[in-house]
XYZ file of C-alpha atoms in Angstrom:
733
model
C 0.000 0.000 0.000
C 1.128 3.585 -0.721
C -0.765 5.794 1.690
C -0.364 9.230 3.189
C 0.480 9.096 6.892
C -1.611 11.497 8.935
C 0.629 14.034 10.655
C -2.214 16.129 12.047
C -3.229 16.298 15.670
C -6.835 15.373 16.492
C -7.697 19.007 17.215
C -6.022 20.428 14.070
C -8.353 22.523 11.881
C -9.603 20.618 8.865
C -11.956 22.791 6.817
C -12.454 22.150 3.113
C -10.050 24.990 2.301
C -7.472 23.557 4.727
C -7.741 20.188 3.030
C -7.383 21.641 -0.487
C -4.257 23.509 0.616
C -2.753 20.288 1.968
C -3.652 18.399 -1.201
C -2.053 21.102 -3.347
C 1.190 20.945 -1.340
C 1.290 17.183 -1.750
C 0.600 17.558 -5.457
C 3.687 19.755 -5.789
C 5.787 17.185 -3.906
C 4.646 14.450 -6.286
C 5.251 16.689 -9.310
C 8.842 17.322 -8.256
C 9.448 13.586 -8.120
C 7.704 12.938 -11.439
C 9.647 15.713 -13.178
C 12.745 13.503 -12.993
C 10.971 10.527 -14.594
C 10.994 10.300 -18.383
C 7.441 8.980 -18.822
C 5.972 12.083 -17.166
C 8.027 14.665 -19.054
C 6.779 16.797 -21.947
C 3.164 15.756 -21.603
C -0.026 16.534 -19.758
C 0.120 17.065 -16.032
C -1.418 13.746 -15.072
C -3.060 13.109 -11.747
C -0.903 10.029 -11.304
C 1.604 9.475 -8.542
C 4.967 7.686 -8.777
C 4.675 3.961 -8.225
C 6.468 2.282 -5.320
C 9.892 0.975 -6.273
C 8.996 -2.363 -4.726
C 6.309 -3.095 -7.321
C 7.186 -4.523 -10.730
C 4.573 -5.460 -13.312
C 5.183 -8.764 -15.071
C 3.092 -9.062 -18.204
C 1.350 -12.089 -19.653
C 2.714 -12.112 -23.212
C 0.648 -13.566 -26.032
C 3.209 -12.970 -28.761
C 6.647 -14.436 -29.314
C 8.192 -10.943 -29.079
C 7.232 -10.770 -25.397
C 4.432 -8.232 -25.753
C 0.664 -8.527 -25.803
C -1.963 -7.694 -28.429
C -5.658 -7.953 -29.179
C -8.661 -8.655 -26.980
C -7.061 -11.521 -25.085
C -3.710 -9.851 -24.481
C -5.010 -6.473 -23.368
C -7.844 -7.769 -21.172
C -5.727 -10.297 -19.294
C -2.863 -7.885 -18.651
C -5.223 -5.094 -17.622
C -7.073 -7.428 -15.258
C -3.756 -8.515 -13.758
C -2.574 -4.936 -13.251
C -5.909 -3.817 -11.782
C -5.873 -6.711 -9.345
C -2.289 -6.016 -8.260
C -2.411 -2.204 -8.398
C -0.997 -0.619 -5.211
C -3.630 1.248 -3.230
C -3.088 4.929 -2.511
C -5.411 6.683 -0.098
C -5.046 10.198 1.251
C -7.424 10.725 4.190
C -7.530 14.443 3.357
C -8.941 13.777 -0.130
C -12.601 13.183 -0.965
C -11.833 10.279 -3.313
C -9.784 7.119 -3.110
C -6.742 6.109 -5.101
C -4.537 7.474 -7.873
C -3.254 5.777 -10.967
C 0.451 4.941 -11.207
C 1.045 3.174 -14.491
C -0.037 3.361 -18.098
C 0.228 0.054 -19.869
C 1.554 1.731 -23.023
C 4.572 2.887 -20.988
C 5.727 -0.578 -19.974
C 8.871 -1.942 -21.602
C 6.799 -4.615 -23.293
C 5.106 -1.823 -25.267
C 8.202 0.277 -25.905
C 8.124 1.979 -29.331
C 11.939 1.926 -29.238
C 11.765 -1.844 -29.411
C 9.100 -1.828 -32.110
C 6.592 -3.528 -29.837
C 3.784 -0.971 -29.941
C 2.225 -2.425 -33.123
C 1.276 -6.035 -33.719
C 3.954 -7.323 -36.132
C 1.491 -9.852 -37.542
C -0.064 -6.985 -39.511
C 2.784 -5.136 -41.263
C 2.338 -1.982 -43.339
C 5.754 -1.779 -44.917
C 4.198 -0.763 -48.251
C 2.988 2.526 -46.691
C 6.151 3.499 -44.834
C 8.267 4.906 -47.712
C 5.729 7.574 -48.653
C 4.833 8.240 -45.026
C 8.490 9.047 -44.482
C 8.760 11.000 -47.721
C 5.978 13.396 -46.700
C 6.661 13.501 -42.964
C 3.375 11.815 -42.074
C 2.483 10.856 -38.519
C 0.118 8.127 -39.649
C -1.975 7.425 -36.566
C -1.505 3.679 -37.073
C -1.596 2.104 -33.626
C -2.735 5.308 -31.917
C -5.151 4.881 -29.056
C -7.978 6.755 -27.309
C -8.303 10.326 -28.669
C -12.063 10.174 -28.902
C -14.574 10.961 -26.206
C -16.757 8.544 -24.291
C -20.229 9.290 -22.959
C -19.841 9.174 -19.186
C -23.603 9.298 -18.788
C -23.727 5.654 -19.895
C -21.461 4.496 -17.088
C -23.016 6.771 -14.494
C -26.517 5.550 -15.303
C -25.577 1.853 -15.251
C -22.723 1.518 -12.778
C -20.209 -1.314 -13.097
C -22.817 -3.926 -12.283
C -25.207 -2.526 -14.879
C -22.444 -2.580 -17.493
C -21.877 -6.264 -16.761
C -25.595 -6.925 -17.164
C -25.572 -5.060 -20.470
C -22.625 -7.126 -21.676
C -24.392 -10.344 -20.711
C -27.574 -9.263 -22.511
C -25.852 -8.476 -25.806
C -23.555 -11.486 -25.580
C -26.654 -13.631 -26.123
C -27.503 -11.628 -29.224
C -24.004 -11.903 -30.683
C -22.457 -15.247 -29.665
C -20.089 -14.932 -32.630
C -18.323 -12.108 -30.773
C -17.587 -14.071 -27.602
C -13.938 -12.898 -27.581
C -15.086 -9.276 -27.423
C -17.483 -9.898 -24.534
C -14.987 -12.059 -22.634
C -12.454 -9.242 -22.798
C -14.889 -6.518 -21.752
C -16.165 -8.504 -18.777
C -12.612 -9.159 -17.608
C -11.841 -5.437 -17.808
C -14.851 -4.563 -15.624
C -13.996 -7.264 -13.095
C -10.474 -5.889 -12.928
C -11.735 -2.395 -12.076
C -14.053 -3.863 -9.444
C -11.106 -5.676 -7.865
C -9.257 -2.362 -7.573
C -12.311 -0.751 -5.947
C -12.715 -3.663 -3.529
C -9.132 -3.360 -2.373
C -9.639 0.388 -1.843
C -12.683 -0.301 0.342
C -10.667 -2.663 2.521
C -7.791 -0.204 2.825
C -10.077 2.729 3.657
C -11.633 0.764 6.488
C -8.225 -0.326 7.776
C -6.963 3.263 7.810
C -10.130 4.461 9.550
C -9.453 2.094 12.443
C -6.122 3.790 13.199
C -6.984 7.385 12.234
C -6.929 9.796 15.204
C -8.409 12.912 13.614
C -12.229 12.712 13.864
C -12.862 14.529 10.554
C -10.429 12.333 8.656
C -11.628 9.144 10.328
C -15.192 9.934 9.305
C -13.958 10.799 5.811
C -12.265 7.404 5.461
C -15.442 5.623 6.546
C -17.435 7.644 4.034
C -14.888 6.762 1.337
C -15.421 3.091 2.039
C -19.202 3.423 1.973
C -19.226 5.475 -1.238
C -17.118 2.850 -2.965
C -19.238 0.040 -1.588
C -22.303 1.757 -3.034
C -20.796 2.075 -6.520
C -18.975 -1.252 -6.658
C -21.997 -2.629 -8.480
C -24.710 0.003 -8.238
C -25.092 3.235 -10.174
C -24.079 6.462 -8.379
C -26.915 8.325 -6.656
C -25.141 11.289 -5.035
C -22.646 13.849 -6.299
C -19.864 12.304 -4.252
C -20.646 8.857 -5.629
C -20.789 10.224 -9.191
C -17.443 11.986 -8.824
C -15.871 8.863 -7.314
C -17.210 6.768 -10.202
C -15.714 9.247 -12.669
C -12.401 9.075 -10.798
C -12.355 5.296 -11.097
C -13.118 5.379 -14.789
C -10.521 8.081 -15.413
C -7.828 6.261 -13.457
C -8.586 2.909 -15.073
C -8.710 4.404 -18.554
C -5.462 6.307 -17.980
C -3.897 3.049 -16.815
C -5.213 1.230 -19.857
C -3.984 3.611 -22.582
C -3.670 7.156 -21.195
C -7.116 8.278 -22.366
C -7.818 11.815 -21.141
C -11.092 12.903 -22.725
C -13.640 14.136 -20.180
C -17.192 15.430 -20.625
C -19.544 18.400 -20.269
C -18.773 18.810 -16.591
C -21.413 21.353 -15.625
C -24.234 19.425 -17.305
C -23.395 15.875 -16.202
C -22.689 16.533 -12.518
C -25.300 19.228 -11.980
C -28.146 16.714 -11.769
C -26.490 14.963 -8.823
C -25.780 18.256 -7.082
C -29.362 19.401 -7.561
C -30.721 16.139 -6.153
C -28.385 16.337 -3.165
C -29.382 19.941 -2.460
C -33.059 19.056 -2.672
C -32.603 16.290 -0.110
C -30.303 18.376 2.100
C -27.384 15.993 1.614
C -24.801 18.546 0.544
C -23.698 22.155 0.863
C -22.324 24.397 -1.852
C -18.880 24.469 -0.199
C -18.850 20.684 0.011
C -19.707 20.399 -3.683
C -16.890 22.797 -4.629
C -14.523 20.684 -2.539
C -15.586 17.607 -4.513
C -14.977 19.443 -7.793
C -11.482 20.447 -6.651
C -10.699 16.858 -5.649
C -12.038 15.557 -8.965
C -9.743 17.931 -10.868
C -6.854 16.939 -8.612
C -7.484 13.254 -9.236
C -6.782 13.819 -12.913
C -6.860 16.968 -15.079
C -8.976 15.412 -17.813
C -10.292 17.680 -20.557
C -13.670 19.035 -19.466
C -16.020 21.523 -21.103
C -18.394 23.973 -19.459
C -20.857 26.328 -21.105
C -22.244 26.204 -24.620
C -25.684 24.921 -25.458
C -27.504 21.612 -25.505
C -28.762 19.955 -28.687
C -31.850 22.189 -28.668
C -29.813 25.376 -28.397
C -30.641 25.990 -24.729
C -27.736 27.419 -22.669
C -25.934 25.009 -20.361
C -24.454 27.710 -18.154
C -25.725 27.581 -14.580
C -24.654 28.306 -11.044
C -22.881 24.962 -11.177
C -20.693 26.288 -14.024
C -19.457 29.007 -11.669
C -18.809 26.337 -9.050
C -16.587 24.415 -11.487
C -14.439 27.532 -11.922
C -14.378 28.079 -8.154
C -13.231 24.510 -7.550
C -10.447 24.859 -10.113
C -9.466 28.196 -8.578
C -9.211 26.764 -5.076
C -7.029 23.933 -6.372
C -4.894 26.383 -8.392
C -3.075 23.722 -10.382
C -2.714 22.530 -13.968
C -6.168 22.300 -15.481
C -7.791 21.583 -18.847
C -11.210 23.209 -18.635
C -12.606 24.723 -21.827
C -15.322 27.381 -21.793
C -17.575 27.060 -24.833
C -18.371 30.570 -26.071
C -21.622 31.001 -27.975
C -22.968 34.310 -29.228
C -25.411 34.584 -26.313
C -22.999 33.645 -23.542
C -23.566 35.403 -20.235
C -20.874 38.099 -20.303
C -20.678 38.056 -16.517
C -19.617 34.411 -16.675
C -17.146 35.030 -19.494
C -15.566 37.876 -17.529
C -15.334 35.633 -14.480
C -13.569 32.944 -16.509
C -11.097 35.509 -17.874
C -10.530 36.875 -14.376
C -9.451 33.417 -13.177
C -7.072 33.246 -16.140
C -5.398 36.440 -14.902
C -5.562 35.528 -11.235
C -3.908 32.099 -11.359
C -1.813 32.445 -14.542
C -2.031 28.694 -15.095
C -3.212 28.714 -18.696
C -6.842 27.873 -17.893
C -9.535 28.095 -18.909
C -9.323 27.739 -22.663
C -12.087 29.054 -24.894
C -13.749 27.408 -27.901
C -15.869 29.086 -30.564
C -19.332 27.576 -30.704
C -20.548 29.111 -33.964
C -17.591 28.227 -36.202
C -17.327 24.705 -34.806
C -21.033 24.004 -35.282
C -21.182 25.578 -38.706
C -18.142 23.617 -39.853
C -19.429 20.290 -38.586
C -22.752 20.899 -40.337
C -20.836 21.227 -43.638
C -20.187 17.502 -43.322
C -23.924 16.951 -43.667
C -24.798 16.628 -39.983
C -27.731 18.475 -38.382
C -27.166 21.406 -36.047
C -28.592 19.451 -33.115
C -25.756 16.930 -33.486
C -23.116 19.606 -34.066
C -24.011 21.231 -30.729
C -23.214 17.966 -28.941
C -19.623 17.852 -30.197
C -17.594 19.181 -27.285
C -13.993 20.104 -26.469
C -12.375 17.147 -24.707
C -8.799 17.137 -25.985
C -5.709 19.186 -26.819
C -7.189 20.806 -29.905
C -10.158 18.671 -30.616
C -13.861 18.107 -30.343
C -15.756 14.836 -30.077
C -19.329 13.585 -30.032
C -19.397 11.815 -26.646
C -19.509 8.081 -27.207
C -20.680 8.398 -30.797
C -17.699 9.040 -33.046
C -14.290 7.533 -33.533
C -11.958 10.256 -34.744
C -8.232 9.698 -34.018
C -8.106 13.377 -33.116
C -4.604 14.853 -32.808
C -3.025 11.522 -33.803
C -2.559 12.175 -37.521
C -0.270 14.864 -38.930
C 0.992 15.781 -42.400
C 4.139 17.871 -42.397
C 3.414 20.418 -45.125
C 6.957 21.770 -44.778
C 8.247 18.352 -45.807
C 5.784 18.263 -48.713
C 7.050 21.712 -49.722
C 10.665 20.509 -49.588
C 9.851 17.522 -51.819
C 8.157 19.839 -54.328
C 11.062 22.316 -54.229
C 13.630 19.560 -54.771
C 11.675 18.207 -57.720
C 11.367 21.614 -59.355
C 15.046 22.427 -58.920
C 16.121 19.012 -60.232
C 15.114 20.194 -63.720
C 16.318 23.113 -65.779
C 14.271 26.310 -65.463
C 12.378 28.420 -65.879
C 11.315 28.285 -62.237
C 8.405 30.088 -60.638
C 6.240 30.083 -57.545
C 3.353 28.986 -59.788
C 5.261 25.889 -60.908
C 6.293 25.218 -57.313
C 2.686 25.622 -56.199
C 1.492 23.136 -58.810
C 4.077 20.593 -57.663
C 3.269 21.266 -54.004
C -0.429 20.628 -54.601
C 0.302 17.408 -56.467
C 2.518 16.084 -53.699
C 0.102 17.204 -50.991
C -2.713 15.376 -52.778
C -0.616 12.228 -52.679
C 0.315 12.826 -49.031
C -3.387 13.057 -48.189
C -4.084 9.823 -50.076
C -1.251 8.013 -48.271
C -2.530 9.309 -44.934
C -6.048 8.096 -45.708
C -4.666 4.683 -46.657
C -2.883 4.534 -43.301
C -6.020 5.460 -41.379
C -8.030 2.824 -43.243
C -5.350 0.261 -42.393
C -5.509 1.272 -38.733
C -9.276 0.852 -38.680
C -9.022 -2.646 -40.151
C -6.389 -3.975 -37.776
C -6.331 -1.941 -34.552
C -8.681 -4.429 -32.880
C -5.925 -7.048 -33.241
C -3.381 -4.610 -31.848
C -4.995 -2.536 -29.078
C -8.791 -2.587 -28.822
C -10.486 0.242 -26.886
C -11.732 -1.942 -24.047
C -12.289 0.919 -21.594
C -13.900 3.519 -23.862
C -16.052 0.831 -25.503
C -17.895 0.575 -22.182
C -19.165 4.160 -22.334
C -19.822 4.443 -26.063
C -22.957 3.953 -28.113
C -22.607 0.840 -30.228
C -19.675 -1.384 -29.246
C -21.468 -3.416 -26.581
C -24.673 -3.478 -28.637
C -22.813 -4.803 -31.709
C -19.991 -6.756 -30.117
C -17.527 -4.641 -32.116
C -14.639 -2.455 -31.021
C -14.947 1.304 -31.601
C -12.120 1.068 -34.111
C -13.786 -1.474 -36.385
C -17.501 -0.845 -36.731
C -18.624 -0.199 -33.173
C -18.900 3.583 -33.543
C -21.888 5.454 -34.939
C -19.683 7.869 -36.906
C -16.155 7.773 -38.288
C -15.108 11.435 -38.485
C -11.377 11.089 -38.874
C -8.890 13.823 -38.068
C -6.244 14.732 -40.623
C -4.252 17.678 -39.285
C -1.884 19.663 -41.423
C 1.109 21.275 -39.783
C 3.720 23.932 -40.642
C 1.302 26.283 -42.403
C 3.335 29.353 -41.402
C 6.621 27.741 -42.463
C 5.223 27.019 -45.927
C 3.283 30.264 -46.347
C 6.322 32.330 -45.332
C 8.462 30.332 -47.748
C 6.134 30.919 -50.679
C 5.839 34.571 -49.678
C 9.607 35.047 -49.469
C 10.103 33.432 -52.866
C 7.469 35.628 -54.477
C 8.767 38.813 -52.840
C 12.543 38.394 -52.908
C 13.034 36.273 -56.038
C 10.188 37.147 -58.377
C 9.103 40.678 -57.504
C 12.273 42.276 -56.156
C 14.727 40.000 -58.040
C 17.225 40.283 -55.198
C 18.362 36.698 -55.655
C 17.937 34.066 -58.362
C 16.458 30.623 -57.884
C 19.703 28.662 -58.279
C 21.616 30.766 -55.763
C 18.797 30.623 -53.254
C 18.510 26.848 -53.616
C 22.256 26.484 -53.061
C 22.006 28.386 -49.789
C 19.100 26.205 -48.688
C 21.078 23.037 -49.314
C 24.096 24.404 -47.445
C 21.909 25.701 -44.607
C 23.114 29.248 -45.280
C 26.633 28.269 -44.161
C 28.510 29.267 -47.328
C 29.799 32.760 -47.975
C 26.943 35.243 -48.062
C 24.546 32.689 -46.624
C 23.684 34.595 -43.481
C 22.938 37.740 -45.477
C 20.585 35.725 -47.698
C 18.962 34.139 -44.651
C 18.345 37.507 -43.028
C 16.916 38.896 -46.268
C 14.499 35.971 -46.516
C 13.510 36.009 -42.859
C 12.688 39.726 -43.065
C 10.303 39.345 -45.957
C 6.572 39.870 -45.391
C 5.373 37.203 -42.966
C 2.203 35.279 -42.243
C 0.509 36.964 -39.301
C 1.507 40.459 -40.364
C -1.889 41.423 -41.731
C -2.864 40.752 -45.356
C 0.742 40.252 -46.397
C 1.886 38.141 -49.357
C 2.464 35.284 -46.935
C -0.983 35.747 -45.374
C -2.474 35.371 -48.838
C -0.430 32.241 -49.430
C -1.603 30.819 -46.093
C -5.248 31.206 -47.078
C -4.512 29.541 -50.411
C -2.647 26.678 -48.716
C -5.420 26.079 -46.185
C -8.238 26.150 -48.736
C -6.385 23.749 -51.005
C -5.599 21.400 -48.121
C -9.196 21.331 -46.881
C -10.464 20.539 -50.373
C -7.962 17.717 -50.794
C -8.820 16.155 -47.436
C -12.526 16.349 -48.133
C -12.083 14.912 -51.634
C -10.337 11.789 -50.387
C -13.397 10.974 -48.247
C -15.237 10.070 -51.432
C -12.981 7.027 -51.829
C -13.921 5.655 -48.397
C -17.682 5.191 -47.908
C -18.629 5.535 -44.256
C -15.609 7.652 -43.377
C -15.405 11.430 -43.137
C -11.870 12.832 -43.200
C -11.762 16.240 -41.514
C -8.970 18.790 -42.012
C -7.391 20.774 -39.205
C -4.201 22.756 -38.575
C -2.378 21.644 -35.478
C 1.098 20.399 -34.643
C 0.751 19.579 -30.928
C 4.315 19.444 -29.606
C 5.441 17.712 -32.800
C 6.914 21.046 -33.874
C 10.300 19.688 -32.804
C 9.992 16.237 -34.390
C 8.514 17.534 -37.635
C 11.125 20.268 -37.844
C 13.900 17.695 -37.674
C 12.546 16.150 -40.900
C 13.054 19.291 -42.979
C 16.153 21.116 -44.204
C 16.480 24.887 -44.464
C 13.425 26.630 -45.900
C 13.047 29.860 -47.917
C 11.591 31.735 -44.948
C 15.093 31.826 -43.442
C 14.538 28.915 -41.095
C 17.679 26.870 -40.441
C 17.737 23.177 -41.294
C 16.038 20.890 -38.787
C 14.775 23.709 -36.568
C 11.163 23.477 -35.346
C 8.282 24.298 -37.650
C 5.719 26.842 -36.483
C 3.354 25.985 -33.658
C -0.122 24.952 -34.856
C -1.697 27.717 -36.926
C 0.349 30.430 -35.237
C 2.924 32.524 -37.097
C 6.587 31.777 -36.592
C 7.961 33.529 -33.489
C 9.167 37.008 -34.323
C 6.710 37.533 -37.177
C 6.357 41.150 -36.021
C 8.182 42.937 -33.251
C 5.130 44.788 -31.992
C 3.203 41.653 -31.056
C 0.477 42.530 -33.567
C -2.291 40.691 -31.726
C -5.051 41.812 -34.096
C -3.068 41.002 -37.237
C -2.094 37.580 -35.905
C -5.657 36.773 -34.875
C -7.037 37.825 -38.245
C -4.488 35.643 -40.009
C -5.380 32.556 -37.974
C -9.110 33.185 -38.415
C -8.554 33.328 -42.173
C -6.994 29.852 -42.346
C -9.599 27.941 -40.357
C -10.156 24.606 -42.130
C -13.934 25.022 -41.899
C -15.228 21.502 -41.175
C -15.532 21.377 -37.397
C -11.888 20.751 -36.469
C -9.674 23.497 -35.177
C -6.772 25.726 -36.064
C -6.164 27.111 -32.548
C -4.954 30.563 -31.624
C -2.073 30.352 -29.145
C -1.754 33.656 -27.319
C 0.970 34.700 -24.877
C 0.310 37.710 -22.634
C 2.482 39.463 -20.081
C 0.846 39.853 -16.650
C 1.992 43.465 -16.670
C -1.284 44.432 -18.298
C -2.849 43.780 -14.892
C -5.840 41.863 -13.651
C -8.196 44.801 -13.216
C -11.675 45.173 -14.612
C -10.412 46.993 -17.695
C -7.922 44.253 -18.613
C -10.506 41.512 -18.063
C -13.065 43.364 -20.160
C -10.522 43.925 -22.919
C -9.672 40.222 -23.195
C -13.332 39.193 -22.937
C -14.162 41.578 -25.790
C -11.235 40.150 -27.760
C -12.548 36.605 -27.239
C -16.022 37.523 -28.509
C -14.603 39.323 -31.535
C -12.222 36.478 -32.295
C -14.992 33.897 -32.384
C -17.274 36.179 -34.373
C -14.524 36.198 -37.016
C -14.548 32.406 -37.242
C -11.887 31.233 -34.779
C -12.428 27.815 -33.248
C -10.167 27.568 -30.192
C -8.117 29.961 -28.063
C -5.300 29.041 -25.680
C -3.863 31.801 -23.502
C -0.709 31.888 -21.392
C -0.165 34.742 -18.972
C 3.501 34.479 -18.074
C 6.102 36.981 -16.952
C 8.977 37.018 -19.432
C 11.672 37.504 -16.802
C 10.238 34.732 -14.673
C 10.140 32.292 -17.575
C 13.809 33.004 -18.334
C 14.796 32.349 -14.729
C 12.666 29.198 -14.626
C 14.283 27.977 -17.823
C 17.712 28.234 -16.188
C 16.572 26.538 -12.982
C 13.012 25.104 -13.038
C 13.263 24.097 -9.374
C 13.045 27.780 -8.390
C 9.466 27.902 -9.653
C 7.789 24.598 -8.699
C 4.345 26.256 -8.971
C 4.838 27.589 -12.507
C 2.259 26.141 -14.887
C 2.192 26.887 -18.618
C -0.053 25.875 -21.468
C 2.485 24.075 -23.621
C 0.108 23.465 -26.506
C -3.350 21.989 -25.998
C -2.351 20.853 -22.522
C -1.076 22.526 -19.369
C 1.974 21.277 -17.507
C 4.245 22.245 -14.659
C 7.221 23.971 -16.245
C 9.640 21.909 -14.162
C 8.347 18.720 -15.856
C 9.461 19.883 -19.316
C 12.787 18.922 -20.842
C 15.110 21.758 -21.985
C 14.047 21.234 -25.601
C 10.380 21.608 -24.747
C 11.041 24.536 -22.441
C 12.731 26.332 -25.325
C 9.578 26.038 -27.416
C 7.540 27.721 -24.703
C 10.210 30.292 -23.875
C 10.729 31.336 -27.504
C 7.015 31.630 -28.087
C 6.447 33.753 -25.021
C 9.450 36.047 -25.327
C 9.361 36.634 -29.062
C 5.600 36.902 -29.525
C 4.805 38.866 -26.424
């Protein structure tokens, strides 16, 4: 067991605020330890805790390479881990346990050893072109779609087992599926049972009356939901914690739900019966967010267009504020949003400077999704539950944020082809070649996604998310291979600014100003500007008109690039009945990896340096910050089909937290979404502080930044990742 020892005297104060403060201090202790462990670096701030050194997981391999695959392999190993999982209980917390492992992190699943894809299903025929175009294929990717937590909350674990038994009789041909799903549920129940026993044991030796009573309540809450469906807010939150922890352990799934809608019904029922106070409910929210910072949405409208904002929405923000930690709450902003609530959300952004909340644009997202042929009532149900992405809870399988095409690499291939022949050369010829290669890159990416959908069930079926989705249990089919209602598949482009700036520089410096000829420029690209005169050429190129500057040549190229890309992605859908491929512009933190695939580019970027972040301009696009110009540029390149091209904004806290500053940013948010933006991430970070933290992260253990779609403690980032954040903040701000 890995439990917190009570150091408090029986008469020590123990209010809800006291307990949150203690939990936050312990969170920082755990974060410091995790920051030295590779698996926790450069990713989300998980709610996990380090595992005890005395525990070692020994897998049950079902393949000669020592790893495990398919229904049998994943269910048996998950059941084993759930049954053995060390129990962590903090008597100060409202909820039991924390997760410690993710099965995809074990050595038996190490990508370095080539064990993360079932070798019985090779795709060697796709790899050459995937490499040629810098494609992150998504083959073998897991989770990255949203479940419908209402299914699990309404049934409970026992009800899910009954549902599995019912549909097993209807589909005896899918016995392997049902065997695996039942084993997964039994594994989770074993973990809960052990937590009940440990809570009761700790209660017998606990001296503090408040904490002793809390431990007894923990045990009873878990006993109630071991088989039955949750009936109170505390039971509902504990059920969510169990699902989140189990799903994280299974494959790191982090998609949450519409927090203010789903939990409000339990809070209302508790209030009606006098079972809860407002302060108690806020404490539960804080503990839920501490347990794991899943991606949750608040605000927006329901399928009928009715607003979802309520007093409970304010309580979600209050709970996050009291915790004051890394958080991934998104406020959905519709045209009729209560401005008082929006201002409150912005005020918390200034107050805590932790990169939350984010803001998503209801109108553009709905309008784009409807262009796929879906009704508005369905579009309204697609919510923000990931780094940059939306999902219909439990209805669609989408591989969001798992598939990337490196347009800078496509550009390089086109440039090399053009220059391999004798002239004349032109941006028009280069554009024609770029479009042809991008069309092929899109086709290759679609082929990879189709391959993944055929064979992922034999590699890593979605045994946890299947349980809270509409279709898998009813059909006996995994979400990846026919279990989902909709297959709306993400295909993100990346490096739009790198490519747009390159086209713009070529048009301006070579064609219009004739300051350099094509052959000389190409030579400097291939020598990374290292030959004589190379740095002068690089500076000339890098100071050409840039994307993000406001209707510049490069801005015009960016619009052209985005429109062409969206059309190509949508066109390939016609070849795959039942699939909808949806374009987006997002790089996640792959800016480093994708940059290392590409040599020097005509925008003055050195070989193998990072590409631009998402849909943002390259750092340093204008020295004055140019917030309006940048925002307009990103709005203009929105892909337009319900997936995002986020705006990443860095602000200095020097502008203050006062009413005027809050109002200014709230007005900016409304204007931004009126212009068609889909998602806004904001960091409020002091430039001097970030420089000092970069030199010695241990000096600022509380510093949280929004790295990309996720927030993380700065101390948990490697130097390479810190540089991305530092450059973005210092050069853009």
